XYZ file of C-alpha atoms in Angstrom:
583
model
C 30.600 74.399 47.114
C 32.973 72.965 50.065
C 29.878 72.440 52.340
C 28.432 70.202 49.621
C 31.666 68.414 49.341
C 31.752 67.934 53.137
C 28.190 66.805 52.943
C 29.006 64.082 50.340
C 32.169 62.924 52.400
C 29.928 62.533 55.320
C 27.417 60.554 53.277
C 30.203 58.453 51.918
C 31.636 57.766 55.520
C 28.097 57.094 56.887
C 27.491 54.604 53.902
C 30.673 52.739 54.687
C 29.736 52.445 58.255
C 26.554 50.920 57.534
C 27.956 48.578 55.242
C 30.961 47.400 57.687
C 28.399 47.184 60.562
C 26.068 45.162 58.417
C 29.014 42.772 57.196
C 30.143 42.196 60.694
C 26.931 41.028 61.713
C 25.879 39.138 58.553
C 22.827 41.583 58.692
C 21.258 40.487 55.207
C 21.701 36.896 55.545
C 20.339 36.799 59.028
C 17.383 39.117 58.415
C 16.526 37.465 55.121
C 16.352 33.835 56.780
C 15.143 35.516 60.358
C 17.855 33.905 62.157
C 20.219 35.126 65.052
C 18.208 38.273 66.012
C 20.668 39.041 68.589
C 22.972 40.070 65.540
C 20.322 42.282 64.216
C 19.885 43.775 67.776
C 23.450 44.506 67.885
C 23.813 45.943 64.437
C 20.917 48.268 65.201
C 22.066 49.487 68.454
C 25.334 50.001 67.042
C 24.197 52.152 64.125
C 22.474 54.609 66.216
C 19.177 56.335 66.945
C 17.396 56.281 63.378
C 18.195 52.760 63.203
C 17.090 51.740 66.682
C 13.749 53.537 65.814
C 13.495 51.246 62.726
C 14.075 48.229 64.995
C 11.417 49.737 67.321
C 8.794 50.027 64.620
C 9.570 46.581 63.407
C 8.935 45.153 66.832
C 5.490 46.226 66.324
C 4.946 44.408 63.167
C 4.643 40.719 63.585
C 3.291 40.382 60.027
C 6.751 41.499 58.920
C 9.176 39.766 61.065
C 9.337 36.400 63.001
C 8.329 36.403 66.798
C 11.872 35.764 67.877
C 12.659 39.097 66.136
C 9.649 40.695 67.778
C 10.985 39.662 71.019
C 14.593 40.783 70.383
C 13.963 44.095 68.968
C 11.358 45.158 71.869
C 14.582 45.311 74.016
C 16.063 48.186 71.934
C 16.427 51.333 74.051
C 17.201 54.864 72.526
C 18.928 56.702 75.166
C 19.714 59.846 73.148
C 21.561 62.587 74.613
C 19.228 65.448 75.267
C 19.577 68.818 73.183
C 20.757 71.983 75.213
C 17.924 74.377 76.369
C 19.201 76.876 73.720
C 18.435 74.269 70.947
C 15.046 73.791 72.257
C 14.366 77.593 72.469
C 15.405 77.898 68.913
C 13.448 75.178 67.506
C 10.270 76.308 69.345
C 10.831 79.836 67.907
C 11.310 78.632 64.388
C 8.265 76.239 64.392
C 5.889 78.529 66.091
C 7.103 81.950 65.790
C 6.801 82.493 69.359
C 9.477 82.466 72.334
C 8.864 79.889 74.892
C 8.370 82.512 77.709
C 5.429 84.054 75.541
C 3.448 80.761 75.676
C 4.419 79.227 79.027
C 4.672 80.533 82.511
C 7.208 77.846 83.256
C 9.152 75.336 81.059
C 11.572 72.713 82.681
C 14.981 73.273 81.121
C 15.730 69.598 81.503
C 13.628 66.989 79.499
C 12.296 63.989 81.493
C 12.592 61.810 78.519
C 14.797 61.807 75.156
C 14.467 59.477 72.449
C 15.551 59.193 69.046
C 12.947 61.432 67.332
C 12.767 64.156 70.160
C 12.686 64.990 73.927
C 9.797 65.855 76.363
C 9.621 68.559 78.925
C 7.101 69.553 81.591
C 5.577 73.110 81.269
C 2.675 75.119 82.330
C 0.525 77.268 79.950
C -0.394 80.984 80.738
C -3.803 79.937 82.096
C -2.054 77.582 84.587
C -2.568 74.399 82.527
C -0.064 71.724 83.102
C 1.157 70.273 79.957
C 4.080 68.213 78.304
C 5.716 69.549 75.320
C 7.648 67.253 72.834
C 10.551 69.050 70.711
C 12.090 67.247 67.829
C 15.661 66.882 67.698
C 17.163 69.542 65.049
C 17.539 68.153 61.588
C 15.939 64.757 62.469
C 13.928 64.425 59.234
C 16.908 65.188 57.012
C 18.769 62.387 59.197
C 16.093 59.827 58.809
C 15.767 60.546 55.046
C 19.636 60.090 54.660
C 19.836 57.070 56.787
C 16.856 55.375 54.670
C 18.409 56.448 51.403
C 22.037 55.071 52.530
C 20.149 51.663 53.793
C 18.723 51.280 50.606
C 22.014 51.656 48.779
C 23.895 49.387 51.200
C 21.344 46.712 50.720
C 22.038 46.918 46.922
C 25.870 46.959 47.326
C 26.057 43.909 49.723
C 25.755 40.408 48.576
C 22.927 39.046 46.818
C 20.794 36.469 48.417
C 18.459 34.203 46.197
C 14.911 35.126 46.765
C 13.552 31.679 47.009
C 15.595 31.218 50.093
C 14.359 34.150 51.918
C 11.544 34.396 54.663
C 10.810 38.171 54.374
C 10.488 40.551 51.559
C 13.370 43.078 52.497
C 11.970 45.682 49.846
C 8.633 45.575 51.578
C 10.280 45.918 55.066
C 12.144 49.038 53.832
C 8.922 50.705 52.399
C 6.902 49.998 55.524
C 9.746 51.482 57.659
C 10.141 54.457 55.340
C 6.561 55.496 55.512
C 6.304 54.881 59.267
C 9.296 56.808 60.054
C 8.608 59.551 57.921
C 5.029 59.773 59.138
C 6.311 59.927 62.893
C 8.652 62.908 62.228
C 5.771 65.042 61.097
C 4.257 65.676 64.518
C 0.953 67.204 62.850
C 0.059 63.494 62.127
C 0.141 62.954 65.740
C -1.775 66.050 66.511
C -4.667 65.234 64.333
C -4.742 61.628 65.484
C -4.630 62.739 69.108
C -7.545 65.363 68.392
C -9.756 62.792 66.771
C -9.153 59.916 69.466
C -10.067 62.521 72.161
C -13.120 63.483 70.357
C -14.314 59.899 69.962
C -13.136 58.327 73.158
C -12.668 60.931 76.038
C -15.245 60.216 78.558
C -16.428 56.686 77.081
C -16.866 54.846 80.615
C -13.622 55.433 82.514
C -11.406 56.162 79.395
C -9.702 59.480 79.634
C -7.579 60.762 76.734
C -5.268 63.757 76.973
C -6.369 66.915 75.185
C -4.232 68.464 72.379
C -3.440 72.141 72.423
C -3.390 72.533 68.681
C -2.552 76.306 68.502
C 0.757 75.600 70.158
C 1.576 72.769 68.036
C 3.682 72.692 64.789
C 5.331 69.814 62.604
C 8.107 69.672 65.182
C 6.211 70.377 68.427
C 3.583 68.641 70.229
C 1.851 70.262 73.347
C -0.331 67.908 75.228
C -2.344 67.909 78.502
C -0.315 66.340 81.419
C -1.631 63.004 82.452
C -0.947 61.286 85.570
C -1.033 57.726 86.490
C 0.756 54.428 86.539
C 1.140 51.791 83.656
C -1.521 49.166 83.826
C 1.070 46.558 83.892
C 1.538 47.568 88.039
C -1.900 45.547 88.137
C -0.830 42.535 86.603
C -0.759 39.682 89.115
C 2.934 39.112 88.537
C 3.725 42.619 89.518
C 1.392 43.723 91.912
C 2.748 43.763 95.460
C 0.058 43.300 98.027
C -3.037 40.872 98.745
C -5.178 39.651 96.358
C -8.507 41.049 97.493
C -11.810 40.610 96.078
C -11.956 44.413 95.333
C -8.685 44.288 93.613
C -10.016 41.350 91.233
C -13.198 43.087 90.581
C -11.240 46.146 89.521
C -9.036 44.120 87.198
C -11.985 42.715 85.506
C -13.712 46.117 85.191
C -10.681 47.519 83.679
C -10.316 44.641 81.129
C -13.805 44.577 80.186
C -13.785 48.423 79.507
C -10.670 48.173 77.426
C -12.026 45.326 75.249
C -15.495 46.890 74.816
C -13.830 50.528 73.964
C -11.484 48.681 71.306
C -14.431 47.098 69.705
C -16.122 50.769 69.475
C -13.016 52.154 67.918
C -13.087 49.308 65.281
C -16.861 48.857 64.644
C -18.135 52.091 65.351
C -15.386 54.683 64.753
C -13.175 52.862 62.260
C -10.224 54.610 63.922
C -8.239 52.700 66.416
C -5.250 52.862 68.603
C -2.821 50.597 66.625
C -0.158 50.299 69.569
C -2.013 49.680 72.810
C 0.977 48.090 74.843
C 0.986 48.411 78.632
C 3.400 51.627 78.488
C 0.506 53.497 76.612
C -2.155 52.790 79.040
C -2.275 54.381 82.450
C -4.418 53.770 85.467
C -5.159 57.093 87.164
C -6.518 56.850 90.923
C -8.767 59.570 91.384
C -8.586 61.872 94.734
C -11.876 61.512 96.283
C -12.166 65.271 96.980
C -11.726 66.068 93.250
C -14.816 67.269 91.586
C -13.210 67.429 88.124
C -13.986 63.921 86.959
C -17.777 62.742 86.211
C -18.988 60.294 88.559
C -21.852 58.676 86.653
C -21.997 57.126 83.450
C -25.198 56.176 80.869
C -25.924 52.507 80.870
C -29.309 52.665 78.855
C -30.759 55.078 76.520
C -34.332 54.723 75.818
C -36.836 56.666 73.257
C -40.536 56.466 73.519
C -43.132 58.141 71.176
C -46.296 59.118 72.958
C -48.765 60.599 69.885
C -46.645 63.256 68.463
C -44.128 63.631 70.957
C -41.000 61.810 71.529
C -39.680 61.072 75.112
C -36.157 60.116 75.861
C -34.456 59.055 79.321
C -31.432 57.282 80.211
C -30.258 55.146 83.333
C -27.072 56.000 85.137
C -24.785 53.955 87.121
C -21.865 55.366 89.284
C -18.425 54.982 87.853
C -15.368 53.622 89.889
C -12.839 55.925 91.615
C -10.358 55.441 88.770
C -9.609 56.128 85.068
C -7.884 54.563 82.039
C -5.559 56.792 80.358
C -4.686 56.408 76.634
C -1.229 57.714 75.519
C 0.692 58.099 72.342
C -1.173 58.592 69.156
C 1.661 58.253 66.570
C 0.492 54.813 65.218
C -3.276 54.716 64.553
C -5.249 52.518 62.226
C -8.061 53.479 59.873
C -10.885 51.171 58.088
C -13.000 51.684 55.424
C -16.803 50.557 55.952
C -16.016 47.748 53.299
C -13.096 46.605 55.375
C -14.882 46.896 58.637
C -17.488 44.407 57.055
C -14.747 42.051 56.141
C -13.550 42.320 59.979
C -16.905 41.705 61.278
C -17.496 38.655 58.759
C -14.051 37.154 59.970
C -14.875 37.606 63.756
C -18.381 35.876 63.202
C -16.882 33.193 61.100
C -14.281 32.351 63.881
C -16.931 32.268 66.555
C -18.676 29.674 64.468
C -15.479 27.593 64.124
C -16.519 26.877 60.503
C -13.035 26.695 58.569
C -14.672 27.186 55.196
C -16.369 30.366 56.438
C -13.130 31.531 58.138
C -11.253 30.804 54.722
C -14.019 32.760 52.708
C -13.766 35.702 55.170
C -9.788 35.827 55.084
C -9.873 35.734 51.486
C -12.194 38.837 51.331
C -9.551 41.009 53.377
C -6.578 39.902 51.102
C -5.181 40.951 47.713
C -4.294 38.015 45.293
C -0.949 38.363 43.941
C -0.985 35.375 41.772
C -2.791 32.039 41.065
C -4.794 30.826 43.917
C -5.923 27.213 44.737
C -8.704 28.096 46.934
C -9.576 24.415 48.200
C -5.838 23.866 48.907
C -5.584 27.313 50.941
C -8.797 26.396 52.916
C -7.430 23.086 53.702
C -3.980 24.642 54.950
C -5.882 27.488 56.866
C -7.980 24.515 58.530
C -5.074 22.643 59.601
C -3.477 25.726 60.929
C -6.215 27.259 62.741
C -8.178 24.437 64.429
C -5.676 24.105 67.324
C -6.038 27.819 67.929
C -9.953 27.409 68.078
C -9.575 25.025 70.825
C -7.221 27.351 73.076
C -8.383 29.659 75.621
C -7.394 33.546 76.008
C -3.846 33.696 77.147
C -2.650 30.646 75.598
C -2.413 32.009 72.204
C 0.869 33.611 71.113
C -0.526 36.183 68.672
C 3.131 37.201 67.368
C 3.577 33.781 66.436
C 0.055 33.371 64.985
C -0.011 36.570 63.001
C 3.484 35.774 61.385
C 2.386 32.008 60.565
C -0.915 33.467 58.926
C 1.005 35.906 56.906
C 3.471 33.410 55.601
C 0.525 30.964 54.786
C -1.176 33.659 52.786
C 2.070 34.630 50.973
C 2.574 31.004 50.178
C -0.831 30.981 48.601
C -0.238 34.163 46.536
C -2.167 36.214 49.119
C -1.195 39.417 50.726
C -3.073 40.660 53.651
C -4.055 44.203 53.353
C -1.830 46.687 55.543
C -4.872 47.926 57.702
C -5.822 44.378 58.619
C -2.186 43.345 59.688
C -2.160 46.620 61.747
C -5.624 45.605 63.402
C -4.646 42.103 64.241
C -1.307 43.289 65.572
C -3.214 45.885 67.825
C -5.733 43.196 68.703
C -3.055 40.809 69.887
C -1.328 43.372 71.978
C -4.259 44.547 73.669
C -5.539 40.941 74.304
C -2.207 39.947 75.997
C -2.925 42.912 78.440
C -6.572 42.141 79.139
C -5.573 38.358 79.606
C -3.132 39.280 82.447
C -6.009 41.341 84.042
C -8.694 38.860 83.640
C -8.001 35.466 82.326
C -11.512 34.543 81.898
C -12.438 37.309 79.325
C -12.222 36.632 75.646
C -11.938 39.286 73.149
C -13.480 37.125 70.764
C -16.668 36.560 72.782
C -16.863 40.470 73.223
C -16.164 41.095 69.658
C -18.771 38.796 68.400
C -21.886 40.839 69.514
C -20.360 44.069 68.107
C -19.548 42.229 64.962
C -23.265 41.203 64.830
C -24.456 44.532 65.831
C -22.625 46.256 63.148
C -23.861 43.993 60.468
C -27.377 44.434 61.539
C -26.769 48.186 61.197
C -25.596 47.835 57.907
C -28.478 45.129 56.851
C -31.204 46.976 55.212
C -34.567 44.697 55.279
C -36.205 46.707 52.197
C -33.527 46.175 49.973
C -32.948 42.592 50.995
C -36.762 41.720 50.513
C -36.490 43.648 47.170
C -33.469 41.583 45.940
C -35.279 38.140 47.018
C -38.386 39.373 45.214
C -36.323 39.979 42.001
C -34.469 36.435 42.478
C -37.894 34.669 43.127
C -39.461 36.110 40.080
C -36.598 35.323 37.944
C -36.253 31.835 39.170
C -39.888 31.124 38.404
C -39.492 32.662 34.861
C -36.486 30.285 34.346
C -38.272 27.313 35.790
C -40.943 27.343 33.009
C -38.313 27.151 30.494
C -36.702 24.217 32.565
C -38.091 21.027 30.551
C -37.076 22.629 27.122
C -33.491 23.147 28.245
C -33.437 19.460 29.524
C -34.593 18.082 26.195
C -32.060 20.321 24.379
C -29.367 19.240 26.705
C -29.999 15.471 26.236
C -30.349 15.977 22.249
C -27.006 17.704 22.321
C -25.588 14.803 24.327
C -27.064 12.124 21.973
C -25.445 13.962 18.991
C -22.084 13.874 20.538
C -21.716 17.541 20.644
C -21.187 18.050 24.312
C -17.614 18.692 25.710
C -17.309 18.344 29.526
C -14.199 19.767 31.211
C -12.675 18.723 34.323
C -10.053 20.493 36.649
C -7.831 18.280 38.624
C -6.290 19.455 41.641
C -2.612 20.587 40.970
C -3.140 20.290 37.278
C -1.037 23.203 36.266
C 1.864 21.589 38.130
C 1.018 18.342 36.538
C 1.023 19.619 33.057
C 4.133 21.701 33.639
C 5.956 18.164 34.607
C 4.477 16.611 31.651
C 5.696 19.078 29.265
C 9.130 19.010 30.758
C 9.317 15.134 30.473
C 8.017 15.592 26.789
C 10.579 18.073 25.941
C 13.295 15.967 27.582
C 11.892 13.082 25.712
C 12.256 14.929 22.248
C 15.920 16.073 23.149
C 16.871 12.627 23.982
C 15.338 11.329 20.653
C 17.407 14.155 18.706
C 20.393 13.530 20.485
C 20.155 9.672 19.537
C 19.652 10.828 15.971
C 22.647 13.036 16.208
C 24.932 10.300 17.753
C 23.885 7.721 15.400
C 24.306 10.115 12.262
C 27.765 11.237 13.728
C 28.812 7.588 14.090
C 27.933 6.766 10.375
C 29.827 10.051 9.304
C 33.058 8.976 11.254
C 32.876 5.310 9.979
C 32.624 5.961 6.682
C 34.621 9.335 6.337
C 38.098 8.481 7.228
C 39.700 9.340 3.919
C 37.692 12.522 4.004
C 39.147 14.768 6.755
C 36.482 17.645 6.452
C 33.509 15.157 6.724
C 35.382 13.397 9.614
C 35.479 16.590 11.683
C 31.769 17.032 11.034
C 31.094 13.874 12.693
C 33.493 14.752 15.596
C 31.413 18.181 16.012
C 28.189 16.235 16.229
C 29.756 14.183 19.031
C 30.948 17.094 20.966
C 27.536 18.763 20.603
C 25.680 15.670 21.895
C 28.206 15.439 24.924
C 27.741 19.073 25.786
C 24.051 18.814 25.804
C 24.166 15.362 27.721
C 26.191 17.164 30.399
C 23.766 20.043 30.540
C 20.861 17.955 30.841
C 22.364 15.967 33.688
C 23.434 19.357 35.614
C 19.676 20.678 35.050
C 18.249 17.419 36.340
C 20.581 17.489 39.501
C 19.696 20.944 40.068
C 16.023 20.507 39.646
C 15.975 17.486 42.192
C 18.209 19.721 44.608
C 15.746 22.601 44.550
C 12.832 20.169 45.087
C 14.589 18.465 48.082
C 15.477 21.991 49.476
C 11.792 23.164 49.265
C 10.537 20.039 50.942
C 13.072 20.477 54.017
C 12.512 24.038 54.412
């Protein structure tokens, strides 16, 4: 009983701490309006590991926060104190049922990294395989759940900010944070993601993926093959220390090309993609010339020929360069349904044609409609927004800004991009910023176009299409035979005055609401005039009758109150219109 009371006291203390920090940094006001990102940064850093992790997750979601916030929150660092080795041993034993020395011949007692969720140690399996072992901090899932629940309570208890003045939907942000954090604290999600990504991508050209040793993994334990290499950023022109040789330039171009083509395969072939391909998650491993562990050839063409009843197949090979691209960190992955992949392919093809109407139709297909939509107005707004980007080259586009503005444009028109789409756009932008610094001449859109076209061709069935066209042709021919009769019937209806033609004007709903508002005000004014006139007659003719006189005064008072209310309402309406225009 006392333990429960202590927990409640600690929760109460933590809630007060959260609220105090949020008040001091004007957290809600700044976050709602996406202003002063340095205050949000300071608040999250002060509130500790769970909130720092929330900020880091938000920094990967340009669909939820502004570019300035993305830039500020990327600087968050969670230097968490490492747990003692005894705690690591206990967690491993509880999760796997084995002692550390039963599974590993060696296990570094000191971790080489410690973050908010867990810490990572070097180790060696019994068969001599070098691995890295990620062990969660004790009770981290309970801490995450507690902090999320307290954050929701703090937001409700703090001052209310009118929704029409907000830039972000805080409830949606909290939902996304909760889902991402709870997914990350269950290490088995990352285990399954790593296994699937390894199956689909390991050995694709020079792509290498660490093997997951599933039998040693648990909800709080992850065991991966050790991967060596340097972050791809060491090849960026601004970071590279050395001469710009033709071999180096060719190497950068080759790596950029492989990254783009592999990513397109992930999207259009696998429908399973790495959602956080930033430079820290992409290593370049230089091979030892004496090593025979890595394949040295790759298939560049696969051919099949039928000779009589026999199928012959052969393939052409080309040598691989002496380096490999290593993917890391599979905690954040994206999955596409075949229908969504169709929509993405159509968006890619529409953008490469630079046809604004096609782009608009393709975007609408990957969004959910949340309210009334004026499609022509949306197409016009999207065209005005996207035309400058269509003229830009790779490296000139700020994807964080572009994604945020697209999401805001969709929300303004009662459209909501599906979560897997915003995740894909974010991953696309992250990877493009990397390949642009390796090869400024490459364009992911140009590489994406043949993949999208090939994907749609695979989905296209000639026989079904011909059948549909034939049915349509027969139906049209049958309808055409009745066309003269229908024209005569239409002309006769028009001549008899029985026809009704409906027109829909652009913005007519807003116009009708305005007319209704004016009409209601006009009726109120007429009634007020009648009340004032009647009250005047009553007051004038009832000086000898106090009760009737009071009735006239009451009429005057009611009219005065209504007039004041109308003036306040009109001023408030004009103020809101002015504020919306100047947002």
